């Protein structure tokens, strides 16, 4: 866990300047090449954690900005590095007090951007660690992450199997009647992600290759010669 | 900088289906999108030299969307605010369980598109609950990810309802809307 992300970025910056003075601008800050080196160094850190099967948590203070009447908060990180770093994070949550409750939200809103790739509830109460033990991140975030990864992997397998099955029928179709049957199979099949769209595109390509067109009025495929009559 | 009056004028032109010459920003966006797709097809010629950072953005964006369906039409019929509407959009790319939108922007800040109606509307219309903006300023590339949840959907529906109420509450807007956008 890094507390705070802003300090981490500053420390990496200091290290990069010591390592190569060209990374500095002579005033203690990073030069343009230095910011590029910082991005590389941060990626190295993420990869290192990944290779050791570790989860990384970055805590950041907020920096307030205004867009007209709207108050927007963003992670307080030096220069433009914050937006480069946020890109690599799986989750981004905003923690605040609501009444006397500490909460975290992974749902983006007008006030802040957040990432909710787990589809967690919009606002989650953070328990008192003194009473409940310091297991919130593990119980709510990491466990849900692992479950989600397993679900996604299973979904990806079902998706590939479904597309392979539909593709086999589409590719074997050689007549308008068989294309009609393939279309019915596509329409009747389970929809996983973009499977319906992918299969319909394949069906269109197959029909085009066979010089067969789809008669919308009749709701069936017809040979090009018949369609022209 | 565009004023409110400019925005209203553009909105009125859209309601009247007036063809506008694409702005510089629109052309730059199309160029970026075209370059990304060209790279996906193996036909991109790197610009090199001072443009090598742009090349890197193109390559990184292409790696995200390669193999996806391009320019997919999305639509959903819905009853919103007492109106029967057809929500319609065109996704730059759909790949597996995610919609991708390629953006070229002069500048970028985290959460730039949070208030946009595009991602909730596209996700709802497509029945796909994940959306990624791929944003480039020509030197760097960023992602902004969204997932459709109930509050986001409700807010989008509320905004569409408010827009329709505004249009029908204003004769200036209602007339071109009824003339050009209402199906009889």
PDB file of N, CA and C in Angstrom, chain B residues 38-109:
ATOM      1  N   UNK B  38      -6.703   1.841 -39.816  1.00  0.00           N
ATOM      2  CA  UNK B  38      -5.720   1.504 -40.855  1.00  0.00           C
ATOM      3  C   UNK B  38      -4.609   0.646 -40.257  1.00  0.00           C
ATOM      4  N   UNK B  39      -4.201   1.004 -39.028  1.00  0.00           N
ATOM      5  CA  UNK B  39      -3.168   0.204 -38.367  1.00  0.00           C
ATOM      6  C   UNK B  39      -3.692  -1.214 -38.112  1.00  0.00           C
ATOM      7  N   UNK B  40      -4.953  -1.305 -37.656  1.00  0.00           N
ATOM      8  CA  UNK B  40      -5.561  -2.625 -37.396  1.00  0.00           C
ATOM      9  C   UNK B  40      -5.532  -3.481 -38.668  1.00  0.00           C
ATOM     10  N   UNK B  41      -5.690  -2.826 -39.811  1.00  0.00           N
ATOM     11  CA  UNK B  41      -5.729  -3.551 -41.091  1.00  0.00           C
ATOM     12  C   UNK B  41      -4.335  -3.779 -41.667  1.00  0.00           C
ATOM     13  N   UNK B  42      -3.308  -3.343 -40.932  1.00  0.00           N
ATOM     14  CA  UNK B  42      -1.934  -3.563 -41.374  1.00  0.00           C
ATOM     15  C   UNK B  42      -1.501  -2.637 -42.493  1.00  0.00           C
ATOM     16  N   UNK B  43      -2.167  -1.493 -42.637  1.00  0.00           N
ATOM     17  CA  UNK B  43      -1.821  -0.596 -43.743  1.00  0.00           C
ATOM     18  C   UNK B  43      -1.309   0.764 -43.266  1.00  0.00           C
ATOM     19  N   UNK B  44      -1.069   0.900 -41.971  1.00  0.00           N
ATOM     20  CA  UNK B  44      -0.682   2.217 -41.443  1.00  0.00           C
ATOM     21  C   UNK B  44       0.779   2.516 -41.760  1.00  0.00           C
ATOM     22  N   UNK B  45       1.017   3.695 -42.263  1.00  0.00           N
ATOM     23  CA  UNK B  45       2.397   4.113 -42.521  1.00  0.00           C
ATOM     24  C   UNK B  45       2.799   5.086 -41.425  1.00  0.00           C
ATOM     25  N   UNK B  46       3.762   4.645 -40.617  1.00  0.00           N
ATOM     26  CA  UNK B  46       4.189   5.476 -39.486  1.00  0.00           C
ATOM     27  C   UNK B  46       4.678   6.828 -39.976  1.00  0.00           C
ATOM     28  N   UNK B  47       4.301   7.868 -39.232  1.00  0.00           N
ATOM     29  CA  UNK B  47       4.714   9.217 -39.636  1.00  0.00           C
ATOM     30  C   UNK B  47       6.165   9.481 -39.260  1.00  0.00           C
ATOM     31  N   UNK B  48       6.584   8.867 -38.122  1.00  0.00           N
ATOM     32  CA  UNK B  48       7.980   8.992 -37.694  1.00  0.00           C
ATOM     33  C   UNK B  48       8.355  10.401 -37.284  1.00  0.00           C
ATOM     34  N   UNK B  49       9.640  10.576 -36.993  1.00  0.00           N
ATOM     35  CA  UNK B  49      10.165  11.888 -36.620  1.00  0.00           C
ATOM     36  C   UNK B  49       9.398  12.498 -35.464  1.00  0.00           C
ATOM     37  N   UNK B  50       9.006  13.743 -35.647  1.00  0.00           N
ATOM     38  CA  UNK B  50       8.294  14.449 -34.566  1.00  0.00           C
ATOM     39  C   UNK B  50       6.914  13.849 -34.315  1.00  0.00           C
ATOM     40  N   UNK B  51       6.431  13.079 -35.253  1.00  0.00           N
ATOM     41  CA  UNK B  51       5.100  12.478 -35.117  1.00  0.00           C
ATOM     42  C   UNK B  51       5.155  11.067 -34.514  1.00  0.00           C
ATOM     43  N   UNK B  52       6.343  10.666 -34.043  1.00  0.00           N
ATOM     44  CA  UNK B  52       6.448   9.283 -33.573  1.00  0.00           C
ATOM     45  C   UNK B  52       5.602   9.043 -32.318  1.00  0.00           C
ATOM     46  N   UNK B  53       5.395  10.077 -31.502  1.00  0.00           N
ATOM     47  CA  UNK B  53       4.523   9.897 -30.336  1.00  0.00           C
ATOM     48  C   UNK B  53       3.083   9.642 -30.788  1.00  0.00           C
ATOM     49  N   UNK B  54       2.682  10.336 -31.875  1.00  0.00           N
ATOM     50  CA  UNK B  54       1.344  10.107 -32.432  1.00  0.00           C
ATOM     51  C   UNK B  54       1.243   8.653 -32.917  1.00  0.00           C
ATOM     52  N   UNK B  55       2.302   8.192 -33.586  1.00  0.00           N
ATOM     53  CA  UNK B  55       2.319   6.791 -34.047  1.00  0.00           C
ATOM     54  C   UNK B  55       2.106   5.842 -32.870  1.00  0.00           C
ATOM     55  N   UNK B  56       2.782   6.134 -31.762  1.00  0.00           N
ATOM     56  CA  UNK B  56       2.651   5.256 -30.585  1.00  0.00           C
ATOM     57  C   UNK B  56       1.221   5.241 -30.064  1.00  0.00           C
ATOM     58  N   UNK B  57       0.575   6.409 -30.107  1.00  0.00           N
ATOM     59  CA  UNK B  57      -0.831   6.484 -29.658  1.00  0.00           C
ATOM     60  C   UNK B  57      -1.716   5.620 -30.566  1.00  0.00           C
ATOM     61  N   UNK B  58      -1.459   5.720 -31.864  1.00  0.00           N
ATOM     62  CA  UNK B  58      -2.244   4.950 -32.831  1.00  0.00           C
ATOM     63  C   UNK B  58      -2.089   3.452 -32.554  1.00  0.00           C
ATOM     64  N   UNK B  59      -0.842   3.032 -32.329  1.00  0.00           N
ATOM     65  CA  UNK B  59      -0.574   1.610 -32.100  1.00  0.00           C
ATOM     66  C   UNK B  59      -1.259   1.138 -30.810  1.00  0.00           C
ATOM     67  N   UNK B  60      -1.130   1.924 -29.748  1.00  0.00           N
ATOM     68  CA  UNK B  60      -1.721   1.517 -28.461  1.00  0.00           C
ATOM     69  C   UNK B  60      -3.247   1.459 -28.557  1.00  0.00           C
ATOM     70  N   UNK B  61      -3.824   2.420 -29.265  1.00  0.00           N
ATOM     71  CA  UNK B  61      -5.286   2.417 -29.429  1.00  0.00           C
ATOM     72  C   UNK B  61      -5.720   1.217 -30.276  1.00  0.00           C
ATOM     73  N   UNK B  62      -4.946   0.952 -31.323  1.00  0.00           N
ATOM     74  CA  UNK B  62      -5.289  -0.163 -32.219  1.00  0.00           C
ATOM     75  C   UNK B  62      -5.253  -1.491 -31.469  1.00  0.00           C
ATOM     76  N   UNK B  63      -4.294  -1.608 -30.546  1.00  0.00           N
ATOM     77  CA  UNK B  63      -4.200  -2.853 -29.776  1.00  0.00           C
ATOM     78  C   UNK B  63      -5.449  -3.071 -28.924  1.00  0.00           C
ATOM     79  N   UNK B  64      -6.101  -2.001 -28.558  1.00  0.00           N
ATOM     80  CA  UNK B  64      -7.329  -2.107 -27.766  1.00  0.00           C
ATOM     81  C   UNK B  64      -8.516  -2.592 -28.607  1.00  0.00           C
ATOM     82  N   UNK B  65      -8.572  -2.145 -29.844  1.00  0.00           N
ATOM     83  CA  UNK B  65      -9.813  -2.356 -30.614  1.00  0.00           C
ATOM     84  C   UNK B  65      -9.682  -3.362 -31.754  1.00  0.00           C
ATOM     85  N   UNK B  66      -8.481  -3.852 -31.973  1.00  0.00           N
ATOM     86  CA  UNK B  66      -8.246  -4.773 -33.095  1.00  0.00           C
ATOM     87  C   UNK B  66      -9.189  -5.981 -33.009  1.00  0.00           C
ATOM     88  N   UNK B  67      -9.787  -6.335 -34.120  1.00  0.00           N
ATOM     89  CA  UNK B  67     -10.672  -7.501 -34.160  1.00  0.00           C
ATOM     90  C   UNK B  67     -12.107  -7.184 -33.780  1.00  0.00           C
ATOM     91  N   UNK B  68     -12.363  -5.950 -33.368  1.00  0.00           N
ATOM     92  CA  UNK B  68     -13.723  -5.593 -32.965  1.00  0.00           C
ATOM     93  C   UNK B  68     -14.596  -5.213 -34.150  1.00  0.00           C
ATOM     94  N   UNK B  69     -15.880  -5.079 -33.873  1.00  0.00           N
ATOM     95  CA  UNK B  69     -16.831  -4.646 -34.904  1.00  0.00           C
ATOM     96  C   UNK B  69     -16.800  -3.124 -34.968  1.00  0.00           C
ATOM     97  N   UNK B  70     -16.713  -2.572 -36.165  1.00  0.00           N
ATOM     98  CA  UNK B  70     -16.568  -1.117 -36.297  1.00  0.00           C
ATOM     99  C   UNK B  70     -17.872  -0.455 -36.736  1.00  0.00           C
ATOM    100  N   UNK B  71     -18.047   0.748 -36.265  1.00  0.00           N
ATOM    101  CA  UNK B  71     -19.184   1.579 -36.658  1.00  0.00           C
ATOM    102  C   UNK B  71     -20.504   0.829 -36.523  1.00  0.00           C
ATOM    103  N   UNK B  72     -20.685   0.225 -35.375  1.00  0.00           N
ATOM    104  CA  UNK B  72     -21.903  -0.549 -35.138  1.00  0.00           C
ATOM    105  C   UNK B  72     -23.054   0.358 -34.735  1.00  0.00           C
ATOM    106  N   UNK B  73     -24.193   0.142 -35.376  1.00  0.00           N
ATOM    107  CA  UNK B  73     -25.384   0.922 -35.012  1.00  0.00           C
ATOM    108  C   UNK B  73     -25.996   0.353 -33.736  1.00  0.00           C
ATOM    109  N   UNK B  74     -26.376   1.265 -32.852  1.00  0.00           N
ATOM    110  CA  UNK B  74     -27.000   0.856 -31.595  1.00  0.00           C
ATOM    111  C   UNK B  74     -28.342   1.555 -31.504  1.00  0.00           C
ATOM    112  N   UNK B  75     -29.358   0.841 -31.127  1.00  0.00           N
ATOM    113  CA  UNK B  75     -30.635   1.526 -30.943  1.00  0.00           C
ATOM    114  C   UNK B  75     -31.497   0.792 -29.918  1.00  0.00           C
ATOM    115  N   UNK B  76     -32.342   1.577 -29.317  1.00  0.00           N
ATOM    116  CA  UNK B  76     -33.261   1.014 -28.323  1.00  0.00           C
ATOM    117  C   UNK B  76     -34.513   1.875 -28.289  1.00  0.00           C
ATOM    118  N   UNK B  77     -35.659   1.235 -28.385  1.00  0.00           N
ATOM    119  CA  UNK B  77     -36.917   1.963 -28.247  1.00  0.00           C
ATOM    120  C   UNK B  77     -37.259   2.027 -26.762  1.00  0.00           C
ATOM    121  N   UNK B  78     -37.698   3.181 -26.332  1.00  0.00           N
ATOM    122  CA  UNK B  78     -38.006   3.330 -24.901  1.00  0.00           C
ATOM    123  C   UNK B  78     -39.079   4.396 -24.720  1.00  0.00           C
ATOM    124  N   UNK B  79     -39.784   4.296 -23.608  1.00  0.00           N
ATOM    125  CA  UNK B  79     -40.735   5.366 -23.264  1.00  0.00           C
ATOM    126  C   UNK B  79     -40.089   6.180 -22.146  1.00  0.00           C
ATOM    127  N   UNK B  80     -39.810   7.437 -22.480  1.00  0.00           N
ATOM    128  CA  UNK B  80     -39.089   8.292 -21.532  1.00  0.00           C
ATOM    129  C   UNK B  80     -39.849   9.602 -21.361  1.00  0.00           C
ATOM    130  N   UNK B  81     -40.168   9.926 -20.134  1.00  0.00           N
ATOM    131  CA  UNK B  81     -40.849  11.187 -19.839  1.00  0.00           C
ATOM    132  C   UNK B  81     -42.166  11.333 -20.575  1.00  0.00           C
ATOM    133  N   UNK B  82     -42.837  10.223 -20.825  1.00  0.00           N
ATOM    134  CA  UNK B  82     -44.122  10.261 -21.520  1.00  0.00           C
ATOM    135  C   UNK B  82     -43.988  10.274 -23.042  1.00  0.00           C
ATOM    136  N   UNK B  83     -42.755  10.176 -23.540  1.00  0.00           N
ATOM    137  CA  UNK B  83     -42.534  10.169 -24.993  1.00  0.00           C
ATOM    138  C   UNK B  83     -42.013   8.789 -25.413  1.00  0.00           C
ATOM    139  N   UNK B  84     -42.478   8.334 -26.578  1.00  0.00           N
ATOM    140  CA  UNK B  84     -41.893   7.126 -27.157  1.00  0.00           C
ATOM    141  C   UNK B  84     -40.703   7.565 -27.987  1.00  0.00           C
ATOM    142  N   UNK B  85     -39.529   7.097 -27.621  1.00  0.00           N
ATOM    143  CA  UNK B  85     -38.333   7.557 -28.328  1.00  0.00           C
ATOM    144  C   UNK B  85     -37.503   6.382 -28.839  1.00  0.00           C
ATOM    145  N   UNK B  86     -36.746   6.669 -29.874  1.00  0.00           N
ATOM    146  CA  UNK B  86     -35.757   5.712 -30.373  1.00  0.00           C
ATOM    147  C   UNK B  86     -34.388   6.305 -30.058  1.00  0.00           C
ATOM    148  N   UNK B  87     -33.686   5.645 -29.148  1.00  0.00           N
ATOM    149  CA  UNK B  87     -32.321   6.083 -28.838  1.00  0.00           C
ATOM    150  C   UNK B  87     -31.403   5.444 -29.867  1.00  0.00           C
ATOM    151  N   UNK B  88     -30.544   6.254 -30.448  1.00  0.00           N
ATOM    152  CA  UNK B  88     -29.731   5.746 -31.543  1.00  0.00           C
ATOM    153  C   UNK B  88     -28.296   6.246 -31.405  1.00  0.00           C
ATOM    154  N   UNK B  89     -27.371   5.402 -31.709  1.00  0.00           N
ATOM    155  CA  UNK B  89     -25.967   5.816 -31.699  1.00  0.00           C
ATOM    156  C   UNK B  89     -25.157   4.934 -32.618  1.00  0.00           C
ATOM    157  N   UNK B  90     -23.932   5.310 -32.809  1.00  0.00           N
ATOM    158  CA  UNK B  90     -23.050   4.502 -33.647  1.00  0.00           C
ATOM    159  C   UNK B  90     -21.731   4.336 -32.885  1.00  0.00           C
ATOM    160  N   UNK B  91     -21.458   3.118 -32.495  1.00  0.00           N
ATOM    161  CA  UNK B  91     -20.249   2.860 -31.700  1.00  0.00           C
ATOM    162  C   UNK B  91     -19.044   2.757 -32.615  1.00  0.00           C
ATOM    163  N   UNK B  92     -17.960   3.390 -32.236  1.00  0.00           N
ATOM    164  CA  UNK B  92     -16.735   3.259 -33.037  1.00  0.00           C
ATOM    165  C   UNK B  92     -16.348   1.783 -33.132  1.00  0.00           C
ATOM    166  N   UNK B  93     -16.328   1.139 -31.980  1.00  0.00           N
ATOM    167  CA  UNK B  93     -15.944  -0.280 -31.947  1.00  0.00           C
ATOM    168  C   UNK B  93     -16.701  -0.991 -30.834  1.00  0.00           C
ATOM    169  N   UNK B  94     -17.132  -2.207 -31.119  1.00  0.00           N
ATOM    170  CA  UNK B  94     -17.595  -3.103 -30.056  1.00  0.00           C
ATOM    171  C   UNK B  94     -16.716  -4.331 -30.125  1.00  0.00           C
ATOM    172  N   UNK B  95     -16.104  -4.649 -29.029  1.00  0.00           N
ATOM    173  CA  UNK B  95     -15.246  -5.843 -29.007  1.00  0.00           C
ATOM    174  C   UNK B  95     -15.575  -6.633 -27.753  1.00  0.00           C
ATOM    175  N   UNK B  96     -16.065  -7.822 -27.970  1.00  0.00           N
ATOM    176  CA  UNK B  96     -16.516  -8.696 -26.884  1.00  0.00           C
ATOM    177  C   UNK B  96     -17.509  -7.932 -25.995  1.00  0.00           C
ATOM    178  N   UNK B  97     -17.172  -7.737 -24.734  1.00  0.00           N
ATOM    179  CA  UNK B  97     -18.163  -7.132 -23.837  1.00  0.00           C
ATOM    180  C   UNK B  97     -17.967  -5.657 -23.588  1.00  0.00           C
ATOM    181  N   UNK B  98     -17.354  -4.949 -24.547  1.00  0.00           N
ATOM    182  CA  UNK B  98     -17.091  -3.528 -24.273  1.00  0.00           C
ATOM    183  C   UNK B  98     -17.270  -2.685 -25.534  1.00  0.00           C
ATOM    184  N   UNK B  99     -17.807  -1.486 -25.314  1.00  0.00           N
ATOM    185  CA  UNK B  99     -17.914  -0.496 -26.389  1.00  0.00           C
ATOM    186  C   UNK B  99     -16.700   0.434 -26.273  1.00  0.00           C
ATOM    187  N   UNK B 100     -16.087   0.742 -27.405  1.00  0.00           N
ATOM    188  CA  UNK B 100     -14.928   1.646 -27.408  1.00  0.00           C
ATOM    189  C   UNK B 100     -15.263   2.895 -28.212  1.00  0.00           C
ATOM    190  N   UNK B 101     -14.842   4.033 -27.685  1.00  0.00           N
ATOM    191  CA  UNK B 101     -15.017   5.280 -28.407  1.00  0.00           C
ATOM    192  C   UNK B 101     -13.665   5.976 -28.525  1.00  0.00           C
ATOM    193  N   UNK B 102     -13.265   6.252 -29.746  1.00  0.00           N
ATOM    194  CA  UNK B 102     -11.964   6.882 -29.981  1.00  0.00           C
ATOM    195  C   UNK B 102     -12.127   8.392 -29.993  1.00  0.00           C
ATOM    196  N   UNK B 103     -11.326   9.068 -29.219  1.00  0.00           N
ATOM    197  CA  UNK B 103     -11.415  10.527 -29.124  1.00  0.00           C
ATOM    198  C   UNK B 103     -10.047  11.154 -29.368  1.00  0.00           C
ATOM    199  N   UNK B 104     -10.053  12.233 -30.105  1.00  0.00           N
ATOM    200  CA  UNK B 104      -8.847  13.056 -30.241  1.00  0.00           C
ATOM    201  C   UNK B 104      -9.190  14.369 -29.553  1.00  0.00           C
ATOM    202  N   UNK B 105      -8.337  14.766 -28.631  1.00  0.00           N
ATOM    203  CA  UNK B 105      -8.651  15.960 -27.855  1.00  0.00           C
ATOM    204  C   UNK B 105      -7.393  16.797 -27.674  1.00  0.00           C
ATOM    205  N   UNK B 106      -7.554  18.093 -27.656  1.00  0.00           N
ATOM    206  CA  UNK B 106      -6.376  18.955 -27.457  1.00  0.00           C
ATOM    207  C   UNK B 106      -5.804  18.795 -26.058  1.00  0.00           C
ATOM    208  N   UNK B 107      -6.701  18.559 -25.100  1.00  0.00           N
ATOM    209  CA  UNK B 107      -6.222  18.383 -23.729  1.00  0.00           C
ATOM    210  C   UNK B 107      -7.069  17.322 -23.046  1.00  0.00           C
ATOM    211  N   UNK B 108      -6.537  16.809 -21.955  1.00  0.00           N
ATOM    212  CA  UNK B 108      -7.277  15.780 -21.237  1.00  0.00           C
ATOM    213  C   UNK B 108      -7.067  15.921 -19.734  1.00  0.00           C
ATOM    214  N   UNK B 109      -8.127  15.737 -18.996  1.00  0.00           N
ATOM    215  CA  UNK B 109      -8.053  15.652 -17.536  1.00  0.00           C
ATOM    216  C   UNK B 109      -8.844  14.433 -17.102  1.00  0.00           C
TER     217      UNK B 109
END
